PDB file of C-alpha atoms and ligand atoms in Angstrom:
ATOM      1  CA  MET A  25      95.160  71.344 123.294  1.00 91.00           C
ATOM      2  CA  LYS A  26      98.413  73.180 122.604  1.00 98.00           C
ATOM      3  CA  LEU A  27     100.548  74.248 125.584  1.00 98.00           C
ATOM      4  CA  LEU A  28     100.045  78.020 125.195  1.00 98.00           C
ATOM      5  CA  GLU A  29      96.568  78.206 123.696  1.00 98.00           C
ATOM      6  CA  ASN A  30      94.499  81.228 124.854  1.00 97.00           C
ATOM      7  CA  LYS A  31      97.627  82.985 126.119  1.00 98.00           C
ATOM      8  CA  VAL A  32      99.130  86.258 124.923  1.00 99.00           C
ATOM      9  CA  ALA A  33     102.908  86.619 125.146  1.00 99.00           C
ATOM     10  CA  LEU A  34     105.120  89.694 124.860  1.00 99.00           C
ATOM     11  CA  ILE A  35     108.728  88.935 123.903  1.00 99.00           C
ATOM     12  CA  THR A  36     111.301  91.737 123.820  1.00 99.00           C
ATOM     13  CA  GLY A  37     114.018  91.636 121.138  1.00 98.00           C
ATOM     14  CA  ALA A  38     112.481  89.007 118.855  1.00 98.00           C
ATOM     15  CA  SER A  39     113.507  90.194 115.393  1.00 98.00           C
ATOM     16  CA  ARG A  40     116.491  87.817 115.457  1.00 96.00           C
ATOM     17  CA  GLY A  41     118.218  85.025 117.350  1.00 96.00           C
ATOM     18  CA  ILE A  42     116.824  83.536 120.533  1.00 98.00           C
ATOM     19  CA  GLY A  43     113.863  85.932 120.733  1.00 98.00           C
ATOM     20  CA  LYS A  44     112.779  84.970 117.227  1.00 98.00           C
ATOM     21  CA  GLY A  45     113.045  81.280 118.179  1.00 98.00           C
ATOM     22  CA  ILE A  46     110.868  81.905 121.232  1.00 98.00           C
ATOM     23  CA  ALA A  47     108.272  83.760 119.134  1.00 99.00           C
ATOM     24  CA  GLU A  48     108.106  80.851 116.670  1.00 98.00           C
ATOM     25  CA  HIS A  49     107.779  78.179 119.346  1.00 98.00           C
ATOM     26  CA  PHE A  50     105.216  80.167 121.328  1.00 99.00           C
ATOM     27  CA  ALA A  51     103.160  80.574 118.140  1.00 99.00           C
ATOM     28  CA  LYS A  52     103.516  76.869 117.361  1.00 98.00           C
ATOM     29  CA  GLU A  53     102.055  76.147 120.793  1.00 98.00           C
ATOM     30  CA  GLY A  54      99.060  78.374 120.075  1.00 98.00           C
ATOM     31  CA  ALA A  55     100.013  81.648 121.800  1.00 99.00           C
ATOM     32  CA  ASN A  56      99.213  85.025 120.266  1.00 99.00           C
ATOM     33  CA  VAL A  57     102.553  86.795 120.042  1.00 99.00           C
ATOM     34  CA  ALA A  58     103.476  90.450 120.522  1.00 99.00           C
ATOM     35  CA  PHE A  59     107.161  91.196 120.181  1.00 99.00           C
ATOM     36  CA  SER A  60     109.498  94.167 120.173  1.00 99.00           C
ATOM     37  CA  TYR A  61     112.727  95.052 118.396  1.00 98.00           C
ATOM     38  CA  ALA A  62     115.204  97.934 118.352  1.00 98.00           C
ATOM     39  CA  SER A  63     115.692  98.706 114.642  1.00 98.00           C
ATOM     40  CA  SER A  64     115.270  95.606 112.411  1.00 98.00           C
ATOM     41  CA  GLU A  65     112.003  96.778 110.839  1.00 98.00           C
ATOM     42  CA  GLU A  66     112.109  94.439 107.810  1.00 98.00           C
ATOM     43  CA  LYS A  67     112.974  91.345 109.847  1.00 98.00           C
ATOM     44  CA  ALA A  68     110.166  92.176 112.270  1.00 98.00           C
ATOM     45  CA  LYS A  69     107.602  92.545 109.475  1.00 98.00           C
ATOM     46  CA  ALA A  70     108.750  89.224 107.979  1.00 98.00           C
ATOM     47  CA  LEU A  71     108.431  87.476 111.347  1.00 98.00           C
ATOM     48  CA  GLU A  72     104.973  88.951 111.919  1.00 98.00           C
ATOM     49  CA  LYS A  73     103.842  87.496 108.585  1.00 98.00           C
ATOM     50  CA  GLU A  74     105.590  84.148 109.170  1.00 98.00           C
ATOM     51  CA  LEU A  75     103.922  83.667 112.555  1.00 98.00           C
ATOM     52  CA  GLN A  76     100.481  84.527 111.214  1.00 98.00           C
ATOM     53  CA  ASP A  77     100.765  82.491 107.998  1.00 98.00           C
ATOM     54  CA  THR A  78     102.439  79.409 109.494  1.00 98.00           C
ATOM     55  CA  TYR A  79     100.616  79.102 112.793  1.00 98.00           C
ATOM     56  CA  GLY A  80      97.346  81.010 112.235  1.00 98.00           C
ATOM     57  CA  ILE A  81      97.766  83.061 115.395  1.00 98.00           C
ATOM     58  CA  LYS A  82      97.709  86.830 115.941  1.00 98.00           C
ATOM     59  CA  ALA A  83     101.192  88.364 115.832  1.00 99.00           C
ATOM     60  CA  LYS A  84     102.470  91.933 115.914  1.00 99.00           C
ATOM     61  CA  GLY A  85     105.931  93.494 116.107  1.00 99.00           C
ATOM     62  CA  TYR A  86     106.543  96.842 117.809  1.00 99.00           C
ATOM     63  CA  ARG A  87     109.603  99.037 117.478  1.00 99.00           C
ATOM     64  CA  SER A  88     110.382  99.903 121.109  1.00 99.00           C
ATOM     65  CA  ASN A  89     113.577 100.529 123.037  1.00 99.00           C
ATOM     66  CA  ALA A  90     113.359  98.245 126.082  1.00 99.00           C
ATOM     67  CA  ALA A  91     115.978 100.356 127.876  1.00 99.00           C
ATOM     68  CA  LYS A  92     113.578 103.320 128.070  1.00 98.00           C
ATOM     69  CA  PHE A  93     111.025 103.325 130.893  1.00 98.00           C
ATOM     70  CA  ALA A  94     108.393 105.407 129.070  1.00 98.00           C
ATOM     71  CA  GLU A  95     108.684 103.337 125.871  1.00 98.00           C
ATOM     72  CA  ALA A  96     108.160 100.118 127.841  1.00 99.00           C
ATOM     73  CA  GLU A  97     104.969 101.530 129.319  1.00 98.00           C
ATOM     74  CA  GLU A  98     103.748 102.653 125.878  1.00 98.00           C
ATOM     75  CA  LEU A  99     104.566  99.212 124.460  1.00 99.00           C
ATOM     76  CA  VAL A 100     102.570  97.350 127.092  1.00 99.00           C
ATOM     77  CA  ASN A 101      99.602  99.727 126.682  1.00 98.00           C
ATOM     78  CA  ALA A 102      99.690  99.150 122.912  1.00 99.00           C
ATOM     79  CA  VAL A 103      99.848  95.372 123.351  1.00 99.00           C
ATOM     80  CA  LEU A 104      96.903  95.430 125.767  1.00 98.00           C
ATOM     81  CA  ALA A 105      94.908  97.575 123.345  1.00 98.00           C
ATOM     82  CA  ASP A 106      95.722  95.277 120.404  1.00 99.00           C
ATOM     83  CA  PHE A 107      95.522  91.873 122.121  1.00 98.00           C
ATOM     84  CA  GLY A 108      93.133  92.526 125.041  1.00 98.00           C
ATOM     85  CA  GLN A 109      95.222  90.632 127.608  1.00 98.00           C
ATOM     86  CA  LEU A 110      98.772  89.665 128.560  1.00 98.00           C
ATOM     87  CA  ASP A 111      99.838  86.395 130.196  1.00 98.00           C
ATOM     88  CA  ILE A 112     103.549  85.890 129.524  1.00 99.00           C
ATOM     89  CA  LEU A 113     106.407  88.410 129.422  1.00 99.00           C
ATOM     90  CA  VAL A 114     109.813  87.317 128.140  1.00 99.00           C
ATOM     91  CA  ASN A 115     112.530  89.882 128.918  1.00 99.00           C
ATOM     92  CA  ASN A 116     114.895  88.731 126.182  1.00 98.00           C
ATOM     93  CA  ALA A 117     116.327  91.922 124.603  1.00 98.00           C
ATOM     94  CA  GLY A 118     120.047  92.097 125.206  1.00 98.00           C
ATOM     95  CA  ILE A 119     123.360  93.357 123.844  1.00 98.00           C
ATOM     96  CA  THR A 120     127.082  92.872 124.435  1.00 97.00           C
ATOM     97  CA  ARG A 121     129.832  95.508 124.474  1.00 98.00           C
ATOM     98  CA  ASP A 122     132.745  93.206 125.341  1.00 96.00           C
ATOM     99  CA  THR A 123     136.114  94.514 126.419  1.00 98.00           C
ATOM    100  CA  LEU A 124     138.449  94.263 129.385  1.00 98.00           C
ATOM    101  CA  LEU A 125     137.583  96.507 132.330  1.00 98.00           C
ATOM    102  CA  MET A 126     140.774  98.470 131.734  1.00 98.00           C
ATOM    103  CA  ARG A 127     139.417  99.603 128.361  1.00 98.00           C
ATOM    104  CA  MET A 128     135.695  99.691 129.191  1.00 98.00           C
ATOM    105  CA  SER A 129     134.130 103.124 128.837  1.00 98.00           C
ATOM    106  CA  GLU A 130     131.369 104.458 131.043  1.00 99.00           C
ATOM    107  CA  GLU A 131     129.165 104.430 127.945  1.00 98.00           C
ATOM    108  CA  GLN A 132     129.823 100.699 127.314  1.00 99.00           C
ATOM    109  CA  TRP A 133     128.935  99.935 130.934  1.00 99.00           C
ATOM    110  CA  ASP A 134     125.746 102.038 130.938  1.00 99.00           C
ATOM    111  CA  GLU A 135     124.518 100.806 127.557  1.00 98.00           C
ATOM    112  CA  VAL A 136     124.721  97.147 128.582  1.00 99.00           C
ATOM    113  CA  ILE A 137     123.228  97.647 132.057  1.00 99.00           C
ATOM    114  CA  GLU A 138     120.356  99.708 130.662  1.00 99.00           C
ATOM    115  CA  THR A 139     119.549  97.421 127.729  1.00 99.00           C
ATOM    116  CA  ASN A 140     119.922  94.126 129.587  1.00 99.00           C
ATOM    117  CA  LEU A 141     118.948  94.867 133.194  1.00 99.00           C
ATOM    118  CA  LYS A 142     116.999  98.111 133.392  1.00 99.00           C
ATOM    119  CA  SER A 143     114.837  96.815 130.527  1.00 99.00           C
ATOM    120  CA  ALA A 144     113.650  93.936 132.734  1.00 99.00           C
ATOM    121  CA  PHE A 145     112.654  96.455 135.420  1.00 99.00           C
ATOM    122  CA  ASN A 146     110.937  98.666 132.824  1.00 99.00           C
ATOM    123  CA  LEU A 147     108.875  95.901 131.266  1.00 99.00           C
ATOM    124  CA  THR A 148     108.065  94.100 134.508  1.00 99.00           C
ATOM    125  CA  LYS A 149     106.819  97.356 136.053  1.00 98.00           C
ATOM    126  CA  ALA A 150     104.709  97.989 132.970  1.00 98.00           C
ATOM    127  CA  VAL A 151     102.983  94.563 133.025  1.00 98.00           C
ATOM    128  CA  LEU A 152     102.432  94.566 136.792  1.00 98.00           C
ATOM    129  CA  LYS A 153      98.947  96.124 136.817  1.00 97.00           C
ATOM    130  CA  PRO A 154      97.320  93.808 134.254  1.00 97.00           C
ATOM    131  CA  LEU A 155      98.965  90.707 135.760  1.00 98.00           C
ATOM    132  CA  LEU A 156      97.910  91.670 139.301  1.00 98.00           C
ATOM    133  CA  LYS A 157      94.380  92.289 138.066  1.00 97.00           C
ATOM    134  CA  GLN A 158      94.079  88.849 136.494  1.00 97.00           C
ATOM    135  CA  ARG A 159      96.011  87.236 139.386  1.00 97.00           C
ATOM    136  CA  SER A 160      98.140  85.154 137.043  1.00 98.00           C
ATOM    137  CA  GLY A 161     101.130  85.494 134.761  1.00 98.00           C
ATOM    138  CA  SER A 162     104.560  84.148 133.941  1.00 99.00           C
ATOM    139  CA  ILE A 163     107.606  86.403 133.624  1.00 99.00           C
ATOM    140  CA  ILE A 164     110.731  84.891 132.057  1.00 99.00           C
ATOM    141  CA  ASN A 165     114.055  86.743 132.236  1.00 99.00           C
ATOM    142  CA  MET A 166     116.804  85.845 129.779  1.00 98.00           C
ATOM    143  CA  THR A 167     120.006  85.784 131.775  1.00 98.00           C
ATOM    144  CA  SER A 168     123.173  83.823 130.896  1.00 98.00           C
ATOM    145  CA  VAL A 169     125.589  81.298 132.406  1.00 98.00           C
ATOM    146  CA  VAL A 170     127.991  84.250 132.335  1.00 97.00           C
ATOM    147  CA  GLY A 171     125.782  85.903 134.984  1.00 98.00           C
ATOM    148  CA  VAL A 172     126.357  82.868 137.207  1.00 97.00           C
ATOM    149  CA  MET A 173     130.083  82.296 136.639  1.00 97.00           C
ATOM    150  CA  GLY A 174     131.441  85.688 135.438  1.00 98.00           C
ATOM    151  CA  ASN A 175     133.628  86.089 132.347  1.00 96.00           C
ATOM    152  CA  ALA A 176     136.790  88.049 131.631  1.00 97.00           C
ATOM    153  CA  GLY A 177     136.059  90.760 129.079  1.00 97.00           C
ATOM    154  CA  GLN A 178     132.361  90.850 129.957  1.00 98.00           C
ATOM    155  CA  ALA A 179     132.184  92.635 133.337  1.00 98.00           C
ATOM    156  CA  ASN A 180     129.303  94.815 132.124  1.00 98.00           C
ATOM    157  CA  TYR A 181     127.379  91.902 130.559  1.00 98.00           C
ATOM    158  CA  ALA A 182     127.990  89.494 133.472  1.00 98.00           C
ATOM    159  CA  ALA A 183     126.884  92.149 135.983  1.00 99.00           C
ATOM    160  CA  SER A 184     123.687  92.792 134.021  1.00 99.00           C
ATOM    161  CA  LYS A 185     122.902  89.074 133.816  1.00 99.00           C
ATOM    162  CA  ALA A 186     123.722  88.402 137.496  1.00 99.00           C
ATOM    163  CA  GLY A 187     121.485  91.358 138.339  1.00 99.00           C
ATOM    164  CA  MET A 188     118.670  89.725 136.411  1.00 98.00           C
ATOM    165  CA  ILE A 189     118.915  86.603 138.571  1.00 99.00           C
ATOM    166  CA  GLY A 190     118.574  88.658 141.785  1.00 99.00           C
ATOM    167  CA  PHE A 191     115.703  90.569 140.206  1.00 99.00           C
ATOM    168  CA  THR A 192     113.992  87.299 139.220  1.00 99.00           C
ATOM    169  CA  LYS A 193     114.172  85.839 142.733  1.00 99.00           C
ATOM    170  CA  SER A 194     112.904  89.074 144.326  1.00 99.00           C
ATOM    171  CA  ILE A 195     109.943  89.346 141.942  1.00 98.00           C
ATOM    172  CA  ALA A 196     109.114  85.665 142.536  1.00 99.00           C
ATOM    173  CA  LYS A 197     108.990  86.372 146.286  1.00 98.00           C
ATOM    174  CA  GLU A 198     106.991  89.606 145.935  1.00 98.00           C
ATOM    175  CA  LEU A 199     104.386  88.350 143.500  1.00 98.00           C
ATOM    176  CA  GLY A 200     104.022  84.643 144.234  1.00 98.00           C
ATOM    177  CA  SER A 201     101.040  85.218 146.514  1.00 98.00           C
ATOM    178  CA  ARG A 202      99.271  86.944 143.592  1.00 98.00           C
ATOM    179  CA  GLY A 203      99.653  83.967 141.262  1.00 98.00           C
ATOM    180  CA  ILE A 204     102.475  85.563 139.272  1.00 98.00           C
ATOM    181  CA  ARG A 205     105.579  83.461 138.615  1.00 99.00           C
ATOM    182  CA  CYS A 206     109.016  84.748 137.649  1.00 99.00           C
ATOM    183  CA  ASN A 207     111.877  82.553 136.431  1.00 99.00           C
ATOM    184  CA  ALA A 208     115.152  83.062 134.598  1.00 99.00           C
ATOM    185  CA  VAL A 209     116.583  81.088 131.705  1.00 99.00           C
ATOM    186  CA  ALA A 210     120.383  80.977 131.490  1.00 98.00           C
ATOM    187  CA  PRO A 211     121.594  79.933 128.051  1.00 98.00           C
ATOM    188  CA  GLY A 212     125.178  78.819 127.629  1.00 96.00           C
ATOM    189  CA  PHE A 213     126.690  79.175 124.199  1.00 93.00           C
ATOM    190  CA  ILE A 214     123.885  79.587 121.644  1.00 95.00           C
ATOM    191  CA  GLU A 215     124.587  80.063 117.944  1.00 91.00           C
ATOM    192  CA  THR A 216     123.124  83.467 116.976  1.00 89.00           C
ATOM    193  CA  GLU A 217     124.390  86.755 115.515  1.00 86.00           C
ATOM    194  CA  MET A 218     125.545  87.684 119.037  1.00 81.00           C
ATOM    195  CA  THR A 219     127.969  84.753 119.174  1.00 83.00           C
ATOM    196  CA  ALA A 220     128.839  84.825 115.444  1.00 84.00           C
ATOM    197  CA  ALA A 221     131.126  87.732 116.295  1.00 80.00           C
ATOM    198  CA  LEU A 222     133.434  85.389 118.278  1.00 82.00           C
ATOM    199  CA  ASP A 223     136.608  84.090 116.606  1.00 87.00           C
ATOM    200  CA  GLU A 224     137.046  80.404 115.690  1.00 88.00           C
ATOM    201  CA  ALA A 225     139.481  79.582 118.493  1.00 90.00           C
ATOM    202  CA  THR A 226     137.111  81.000 121.131  1.00 85.00           C
ATOM    203  CA  LEU A 227     134.195  79.081 119.579  1.00 86.00           C
ATOM    204  CA  LYS A 228     136.177  75.822 119.642  1.00 90.00           C
ATOM    205  CA  GLY A 229     137.166  76.472 123.249  1.00 88.00           C
ATOM    206  CA  TRP A 230     133.515  76.899 124.232  1.00 84.00           C
ATOM    207  CA  THR A 231     132.261  73.773 122.391  1.00 91.00           C
ATOM    208  CA  ASP A 232     135.107  71.576 123.698  1.00 93.00           C
ATOM    209  CA  ALA A 233     134.123  72.512 127.241  1.00 91.00           C
ATOM    210  CA  ILE A 234     130.454  71.548 126.739  1.00 96.00           C
ATOM    211  CA  PRO A 235     129.571  67.960 127.795  1.00 97.00           C
ATOM    212  CA  LEU A 236     127.011  67.699 124.956  1.00 97.00           C
ATOM    213  CA  LYS A 237     129.776  68.846 122.526  1.00 95.00           C
ATOM    214  CA  ARG A 238     127.758  71.367 120.567  1.00 94.00           C
ATOM    215  CA  GLY A 239     126.536  74.924 120.767  1.00 94.00           C
ATOM    216  CA  GLY A 240     122.855  75.340 121.541  1.00 97.00           C
ATOM    217  CA  THR A 241     120.178  76.600 119.146  1.00 97.00           C
ATOM    218  CA  PRO A 242     117.488  79.230 119.682  1.00 98.00           C
ATOM    219  CA  GLU A 243     115.075  76.275 119.623  1.00 98.00           C
ATOM    220  CA  ASP A 244     116.800  74.723 122.674  1.00 98.00           C
ATOM    221  CA  VAL A 245     116.205  77.945 124.626  1.00 98.00           C
ATOM    222  CA  ALA A 246     112.687  78.422 123.244  1.00 98.00           C
ATOM    223  CA  ASN A 247     111.624  74.979 124.481  1.00 98.00           C
ATOM    224  CA  ALA A 248     112.603  75.926 128.052  1.00 99.00           C
ATOM    225  CA  CYS A 249     110.600  79.152 127.693  1.00 99.00           C
ATOM    226  CA  VAL A 250     107.533  77.268 126.430  1.00 99.00           C
ATOM    227  CA  PHE A 251     107.722  75.118 129.568  1.00 99.00           C
ATOM    228  CA  LEU A 252     108.094  78.107 131.913  1.00 99.00           C
ATOM    229  CA  GLY A 253     105.370  80.079 130.138  1.00 99.00           C
ATOM    230  CA  SER A 254     102.904  77.182 130.157  1.00 98.00           C
ATOM    231  CA  ASP A 255     100.762  75.632 132.865  1.00 98.00           C
ATOM    232  CA  MET A 256     103.234  72.702 132.894  1.00 98.00           C
ATOM    233  CA  SER A 257     105.319  74.793 135.338  1.00 98.00           C
ATOM    234  CA  THR A 258     102.670  76.274 137.643  1.00 98.00           C
ATOM    235  CA  TYR A 259     104.599  75.238 140.800  1.00 98.00           C
ATOM    236  CA  ILE A 260     107.947  76.597 139.596  1.00 99.00           C
ATOM    237  CA  THR A 261     109.059  80.134 140.444  1.00 99.00           C
ATOM    238  CA  GLY A 262     112.266  81.978 141.351  1.00 99.00           C
ATOM    239  CA  GLN A 263     114.399  79.449 139.471  1.00 98.00           C
ATOM    240  CA  THR A 264     117.235  79.856 136.988  1.00 98.00           C
ATOM    241  CA  LEU A 265     117.035  77.136 134.368  1.00 98.00           C
ATOM    242  CA  GLN A 266     120.381  76.626 132.620  1.00 98.00           C
ATOM    243  CA  VAL A 267     120.125  75.676 128.958  1.00 98.00           C
ATOM    244  CA  ASP A 268     123.800  75.097 128.349  1.00 98.00           C
ATOM    245  CA  GLY A 269     124.507  71.496 127.308  1.00 98.00           C
ATOM    246  CA  GLY A 270     125.959  70.910 130.772  1.00 98.00           C
ATOM    247  CA  MET A 271     128.592  73.669 130.413  1.00 95.00           C
ATOM    248  CA  LEU A 272     128.156  74.887 133.977  1.00 95.00           C
ATOM    249  CA  MET A 273     127.288  72.416 136.747  1.00 93.00           C
TER     250      MET A 273
HETATM  251  P1  NAP B 317     120.851  88.846 119.032  1.00 52.01           P
HETATM  252  O1  NAP B 317     120.851  87.799 117.992  1.00 52.01           O
HETATM  253  O2  NAP B 317     121.901  89.906 119.016  1.00 52.01           O
HETATM  254  O3  NAP B 317     119.389  89.561 119.049  1.00 52.01           O
HETATM  255  C1  NAP B 317     119.116  90.582 119.968  1.00 52.01           C
HETATM  256  C2  NAP B 317     117.674  91.009 119.855  1.00 52.01           C
HETATM  257  O4  NAP B 317     117.432  92.034 120.845  1.00 52.01           O
HETATM  258  C3  NAP B 317     117.330  91.643 118.511  1.00 52.01           C
HETATM  259  O5  NAP B 317     115.990  91.307 118.193  1.00 52.01           O
HETATM  260  C4  NAP B 317     117.453  93.143 118.789  1.00 52.01           C
HETATM  261  O6  NAP B 317     116.634  93.952 117.935  1.00 52.01           O
HETATM  262  C5  NAP B 317     116.923  93.197 120.205  1.00 52.01           C
HETATM  263  N1  NAP B 317     117.349  94.378 120.943  1.00 52.01           N
HETATM  264  C6  NAP B 317     118.608  94.830 121.171  1.00 52.01           C
HETATM  265  N2  NAP B 317     118.572  95.958 121.896  1.00 52.01           N
HETATM  266  C7  NAP B 317     117.271  96.225 122.127  1.00 52.01           C
HETATM  267  C8  NAP B 317     116.572  97.272 122.802  1.00 52.01           C
HETATM  268  N3  NAP B 317     117.223  98.269 123.413  1.00 52.01           N
HETATM  269  N4  NAP B 317     115.210  97.240 122.832  1.00 52.01           N
HETATM  270  C9  NAP B 317     114.526  96.243 122.222  1.00 52.01           C
HETATM  271  N5  NAP B 317     115.126  95.236 121.577  1.00 52.01           N
HETATM  272  C10 NAP B 317     116.477  95.225 121.524  1.00 52.01           C
HETATM  273  O7  NAP B 317     120.937  88.205 120.491  1.00 52.01           O
HETATM  274  P2  NAP B 317     120.642  86.692 120.980  1.00 52.01           P
HETATM  275  O8  NAP B 317     121.887  85.919 120.893  1.00 52.01           O
HETATM  276  O9  NAP B 317     119.408  86.176 120.346  1.00 52.01           O
HETATM  277  O10 NAP B 317     120.372  86.961 122.536  1.00 52.01           O
HETATM  278  C11 NAP B 317     119.068  87.125 123.079  1.00 52.01           C
HETATM  279  C12 NAP B 317     119.163  87.159 124.599  1.00 52.01           C
HETATM  280  O11 NAP B 317     119.769  85.945 125.066  1.00 52.01           O
HETATM  281  C13 NAP B 317     120.040  88.290 125.131  1.00 52.01           C
HETATM  282  O12 NAP B 317     119.495  88.796 126.327  1.00 52.01           O
HETATM  283  C14 NAP B 317     121.365  87.618 125.405  1.00 52.01           C
HETATM  284  O13 NAP B 317     122.111  88.281 126.376  1.00 52.01           O
HETATM  285  C15 NAP B 317     120.891  86.251 125.878  1.00 52.01           C
HETATM  286  N6  NAP B 317     121.910  85.204 125.748  1.00 52.01           N
HETATM  287  C16 NAP B 317     122.434  84.861 124.544  1.00 52.01           C
HETATM  288  C17 NAP B 317     123.390  83.852 124.468  1.00 52.01           C
HETATM  289  C18 NAP B 317     123.992  83.405 123.171  1.00 52.01           C
HETATM  290  O14 NAP B 317     124.887  82.553 123.218  1.00 52.01           O
HETATM  291  N7  NAP B 317     123.545  83.894 122.021  1.00 52.01           N
HETATM  292  C19 NAP B 317     123.821  83.220 125.632  1.00 52.01           C
HETATM  293  C20 NAP B 317     123.279  83.604 126.852  1.00 52.01           C
HETATM  294  C21 NAP B 317     122.316  84.593 126.890  1.00 52.01           C
HETATM  295  P3  NAP B 317     117.214  94.513 116.500  1.00 52.01           P
HETATM  296  O15 NAP B 317     117.258  93.316 115.573  1.00 52.01           O
HETATM  297  O16 NAP B 317     116.208  95.507 116.065  1.00 52.01           O
HETATM  298  O17 NAP B 317     118.579  95.052 116.783  1.00 52.01           O
END
């Protein structure tokens, strides 16, 4: 039996990058996959088809802004109507608006906090009722090593990711007695469109500092999510699993 058979997963921000990798690996392990995206309609349609054709599971993409409370609620209602159940939520949607604090606008702060942190609140609130009813579920929050160590030029991003870790631990404490687990995954430097924007010198600096001497792949992060979403991790909650090649110890 595959690790996620008979489970339905909702992954936010899966049209590209890490979220897409998670969707593919969840499907490979037998999960039916609902996913959201902000604007990449064509990429989402292509992923929907790829997941169905390659893995023979049910897959559907929904355009939904994770930063908006009402949209998150609508999304979860639509997923429940289409899939009939929900077992795993991956709060993966995220953005960067990097700049030094001196130059950071209020808009850059708010946009990052709302997309990265408020989204986790929005979606977790929305899935609460169905998860409580079935007395089981796994919530996975995509944080970052930057949320643990801080990073110059990323005060907004680091604050959002550190906030996610506190949120994860609190939810784990609140909902553990109801059979609902909540963990965070903290990727280090993963090669996606988000990190493609970095210049070569910065990239080299990051890889040199990694004991495993390479950037990670979406697959590296997806494998950790498969573990945390599956029944292989039923006694693990409130943890932050770093997937960073040993970058931060
Ligand atoms: P990415 O390649 O930029 O992809 C971001 C995804 O999020 C896209 O699918 C995008 O949809 C979606 N998205 C953005 N804003 C959204 C919103 N408001 N509502 C719904 N979906 C939204 O990013 P990534 O590198 O895969 O990162 C994924 C997650 O991992 C993020 O939370 C990021 O902070 C975290 N992370 C990444 C790294 C890294 O090195 N890459 C390291 C640590 C943590 P559209 O395609 O429609 O825009």
